[in-house]
Short mmCIF file of C-alpha atoms in Angstrom, two decimals:
data_model
loop_
_atom_site.label_atom_id
_atom_site.label_comp_id
_atom_site.label_asym_id
_atom_site.label_seq_id
_atom_site.Cartn_x
_atom_site.Cartn_y
_atom_site.Cartn_z
CA MET A 1 7.58 22.07 8.47
CA THR A 2 7.00 18.62 7.78
CA ALA A 3 5.25 15.91 6.44
CA THR A 4 7.00 14.20 8.60
CA GLU A 5 6.89 15.82 11.89
CA ALA A 6 2.95 17.06 11.32
CA THR A 7 0.96 15.29 13.27
CA LYS A 8 -1.58 17.37 15.78
CA ASP A 9 -3.18 19.09 13.13
CA GLU A 10 -4.48 15.53 11.22
CA PRO A 11 -8.39 14.14 12.97
CA ARG A 12 -7.59 9.80 14.13
CA SER A 13 -9.95 9.31 11.60
CA ILE A 14 -7.34 10.34 9.13
CA PRO A 15 -6.39 6.93 9.02
CA ASP A 16 -9.21 5.04 7.94
CA THR A 17 -10.66 7.60 5.68
CA LEU A 18 -7.62 7.32 3.92
CA ALA A 19 -7.36 3.50 3.96
CA ASP A 20 -11.11 3.57 2.25
CA TYR A 21 -10.55 5.82 -0.27
CA VAL A 22 -7.13 3.58 -1.62
CA ARG A 23 -8.96 0.36 -1.68
CA ARG A 24 -11.85 2.78 -4.13
CA ARG A 25 -9.61 3.92 -5.46
CA ALA A 26 -7.49 -0.04 -6.35
CA THR A 27 -10.86 -1.51 -6.67
CA ALA A 28 -12.02 1.02 -9.47
CA LEU A 29 -8.64 0.94 -11.59
CA GLN A 30 -8.60 -2.66 -11.73
CA GLN A 31 -11.79 -3.25 -12.28
CA ARG A 32 -11.00 -0.53 -15.70
CA TYR A 33 -8.58 -2.73 -15.43
CA ALA A 34 -9.67 -5.13 -16.56
CA ALA A 35 -11.93 -4.05 -19.21
CA ASP A 36 -9.36 -3.09 -20.80
CA ASP A 37 -10.02 1.25 -20.22
CA PRO A 38 -6.72 2.62 -22.06
CA ALA A 39 -7.68 5.62 -19.20
CA ALA A 40 -6.99 3.14 -16.63
CA VAL A 41 -4.18 1.19 -18.35
CA ALA A 42 -2.69 4.83 -19.22
CA SER A 43 -2.87 5.43 -15.50
CA LEU A 44 -1.54 2.74 -14.18
CA ALA A 45 1.85 3.03 -16.27
CA ARG A 46 2.57 6.13 -15.89
CA LEU A 47 1.48 5.33 -11.52
CA ARG A 48 4.05 2.69 -11.57
CA ARG A 49 6.96 4.29 -12.72
CA VAL A 50 7.13 6.55 -9.82
CA VAL A 51 7.15 5.52 -6.71
CA PRO A 52 7.84 8.11 -4.41
CA THR A 53 11.71 8.02 -3.70
CA GLY A 54 10.75 10.86 -0.69
CA PRO A 55 8.53 13.90 -0.02
CA LEU A 56 8.25 15.46 -2.48
CA LEU A 57 6.05 14.17 -5.12
CA HIS A 58 6.46 13.31 -8.89
CA PRO A 59 3.32 15.17 -11.39
CA ASP A 60 2.88 11.70 -12.69
CA THR A 61 0.82 11.07 -9.28
CA TRP A 62 -1.00 13.70 -8.38
CA GLU A 63 -4.11 12.36 -10.77
CA VAL A 64 -4.12 10.53 -7.77
CA PHE A 65 -5.61 13.87 -5.75
CA GLU A 66 -8.04 13.74 -7.85
CA GLN A 67 -11.01 12.11 -5.87
CA ILE A 68 -9.27 11.96 -2.19
CA PRO A 69 -11.46 13.26 0.38
CA GLU A 70 -10.51 17.15 1.75
CA ALA A 71 -9.77 15.80 4.67
CA LEU A 72 -6.82 14.34 3.13
CA VAL A 73 -5.42 17.09 1.87
CA TRP A 74 -3.72 20.72 2.99
CA ASP A 75 -2.65 23.52 2.02
CA ARG A 76 0.67 23.92 3.01
CA ASP A 77 4.49 23.14 0.55
CA ASP A 78 4.92 19.20 1.83
CA PRO A 79 1.88 16.50 0.88
CA SER A 80 0.40 15.89 4.51
CA ARG A 81 1.65 12.42 5.96
CA ALA A 82 -1.92 10.29 4.44
CA GLU A 83 -1.01 11.86 0.78
CA LEU A 84 2.30 10.59 0.47
CA ALA A 85 1.10 7.31 1.77
CA ALA A 86 -1.97 7.18 -0.32
CA VAL A 87 0.82 8.28 -3.05
CA GLY A 88 3.33 5.40 -2.11
CA ALA A 89 0.46 2.29 -2.06
CA LEU A 90 -0.89 3.38 -4.80
CA THR A 91 1.58 3.63 -6.63
CA LEU A 92 2.62 0.13 -5.59
CA PHE A 93 -0.40 -1.30 -6.65
CA ALA A 94 0.17 -0.05 -10.06
CA THR A 95 3.53 -2.48 -9.91
CA HIS A 96 1.51 -5.07 -8.83
CA GLN A 97 -1.78 -4.76 -11.11
CA GLN A 98 0.84 -4.61 -14.21
CA SER A 99 -0.43 -7.77 -16.27
CA ARG A 100 -2.14 -9.03 -14.73
CA ARG A 101 -5.96 -7.76 -16.00
CA ASP A 102 -7.53 -11.04 -15.09
CA GLN A 103 -6.30 -11.14 -11.85
CA GLN A 104 -7.34 -9.06 -8.74
CA MET A 105 -3.95 -7.81 -6.58
CA HIS A 106 -5.95 -6.10 -4.73
CA ARG A 107 -8.35 -7.76 -1.62
CA PRO A 108 -9.36 -6.42 1.56
CA GLY A 109 -9.26 -7.75 4.38
CA ARG A 110 -6.91 -9.08 7.12
CA GLU A 111 -5.73 -12.86 6.13
CA HIS A 112 -3.95 -9.97 2.63
CA SER A 113 -1.96 -7.87 4.91
CA LEU A 114 1.72 -7.15 4.11
CA GLY A 115 2.60 -9.37 7.01
CA ARG A 116 0.48 -12.70 5.92
CA ALA A 117 0.48 -11.76 1.49
CA VAL A 118 5.29 -11.76 2.65
CA ALA A 119 4.76 -15.01 4.31
CA ARG A 120 2.41 -16.49 1.66
CA LEU A 121 5.84 -15.87 -0.90
CA LYS A 122 8.15 -17.28 1.62
CA THR A 123 6.64 -20.40 1.55
CA ILE A 124 7.54 -19.67 -2.61
CA GLU A 125 10.63 -18.75 -3.16
CA GLY A 126 12.09 -19.24 0.91
CA GLN A 127 14.56 -17.56 2.98
CA GLY A 128 15.32 -14.65 0.33
CA VAL A 129 11.42 -13.22 1.12
CA GLU A 130 12.27 -13.13 4.91
CA ARG A 131 16.00 -11.18 4.36
CA ARG A 132 13.51 -8.56 2.45
CA PHE A 133 10.77 -8.22 4.77
CA ARG A 134 13.17 -8.01 7.83
CA ALA A 135 15.19 -4.55 6.08
CA LEU A 136 11.74 -2.82 6.08
CA THR A 137 11.18 -4.14 9.44
CA ARG A 138 14.29 -2.38 9.58
CA SER A 139 13.74 0.64 7.69
CA ALA A 140 13.76 3.85 9.41
CA ASP A 141 11.54 6.31 6.98
CA VAL A 142 8.86 5.89 4.87
CA THR A 143 11.53 6.52 1.70
CA ALA A 144 12.91 3.44 3.33
CA ALA A 145 9.68 1.23 4.06
CA LEU A 146 9.18 2.06 -0.05
CA GLN A 147 12.35 0.79 -1.76
CA HIS A 148 11.95 -2.80 0.15
CA LEU A 149 8.25 -2.69 -0.07
CA ARG A 150 8.79 -2.50 -4.47
CA GLY A 151 11.14 -5.18 -3.99
CA LEU A 152 8.97 -7.16 -2.48
CA VAL A 153 5.85 -6.05 -4.34
CA SER A 154 7.26 -7.70 -7.58
CA GLN A 155 8.03 -11.04 -6.03
CA LEU A 156 4.14 -11.01 -4.74
CA ARG A 157 3.22 -9.76 -8.50
CA THR A 158 4.94 -12.62 -9.63
CA ALA A 159 3.93 -14.98 -7.41
CA GLN A 160 0.33 -13.66 -8.31
CA ILE A 161 -0.29 -13.32 -4.47
CA PRO A 162 -2.78 -9.95 -3.39
CA LEU A 163 -2.58 -7.40 -0.70
CA ASP A 164 -5.07 -4.99 1.13
CA TYR A 165 -3.37 -1.85 -0.13
CA GLY A 166 -6.49 0.26 2.18
CA ALA A 167 -4.29 -1.61 5.48
CA LEU A 168 -1.19 -1.06 3.13
CA ALA A 169 -2.15 3.06 2.86
CA ARG A 170 -2.67 3.47 6.74
CA ASP A 171 0.64 1.43 7.35
CA LEU A 172 2.25 4.13 5.81
CA TYR A 173 -0.04 6.91 7.21
CA PHE A 174 1.75 5.21 10.76
CA VAL A 175 5.83 5.01 9.56
CA GLN A 176 5.20 8.74 8.87
CA ASN A 177 5.06 9.19 13.20
CA PRO A 178 8.24 8.71 14.62
CA THR A 179 5.53 7.23 17.58
CA THR A 180 3.22 5.04 15.45
CA LEU A 181 6.44 3.59 13.66
CA HIS A 182 6.87 1.03 15.62
CA GLY A 183 3.93 -0.38 16.07
CA VAL A 184 2.97 -0.98 11.74
CA ARG A 185 6.76 -2.89 13.21
CA MET A 186 5.71 -4.79 15.26
CA GLN A 187 2.22 -5.16 13.39
CA TRP A 188 4.08 -6.63 10.91
CA THR A 189 6.38 -8.56 12.58
CA ARG A 190 3.28 -10.60 14.09
CA ASP A 191 1.74 -11.55 10.84
CA PHE A 192 4.32 -12.44 8.97
CA HIS A 193 5.45 -14.82 11.01
CA ARG A 194 1.73 -15.97 11.92
CA PRO A 195 2.14 -19.77 10.80
CA VAL A 196 0.20 -20.24 6.95
CA ARG A 197 -2.76 -22.60 6.96
CA GLY A 198 -2.85 -24.85 4.13
CA THR A 199 -5.57 -22.63 2.17
CA GLU A 200 -6.04 -19.84 2.68
CA PRO A 201 -9.20 -17.38 1.63
CA THR A 202 -9.11 -15.23 -1.30
CA ASP A 203 -10.72 -12.09 -0.95
CA ASP A 204 -12.98 -11.79 2.90
CA THR A 205 -16.47 -9.90 1.39
CA THR A 206 -16.66 -8.60 5.29
CA GLN A 207 -14.99 -4.73 4.36
CA THR A 208 -16.66 -2.19 2.74
CA GLY A 209 -15.11 0.91 1.06
CA ASP A 210 -14.74 -1.34 -1.21
CA GLN A 211 -17.96 -0.84 -3.97
CA GLU A 212 -18.07 3.07 -6.27
#
């Protein structure tokens, strides 16, 4: 059984546990990166080279599992949906944070969801961003979604627009289930089309799970 087929074995609390875990890891990595911690610098360098292109995870991503909650893992050959989502989100974060030691490219909060971040990017980059975003929303599986996300994240990095990587991990978890894929697409689209205010918050202190 593949990770995308297995849904009944994972409790409903899994998406929240996953989001909290990814937020903690991203927060810790960016804090250590800002402090020029050699281990964090090396970790991010390894991760950004290996954004998943399928259900088989590159060995350089296995460090993601060092602190992963037991509820997110299983003993099968393929990664669980939660494991694949965690690796996907954190490898994209590593790309986003590259050379941004003085900035936090992971920010928690609804205004830093994927749809909101890409909407702000469109105000800078124009219609080409919307075409790439539409291609993402038509992705049939998590592999295609990750390919489109890598390009969007590179643009977000250039424009210095942060993203909530805990929320993205949750999205990637649901993208792997055909029964919840449409809901993710709809949420991305709703957030993208909400009007962008002149000034939107750059942080959200109401979120939990972002401190270690």
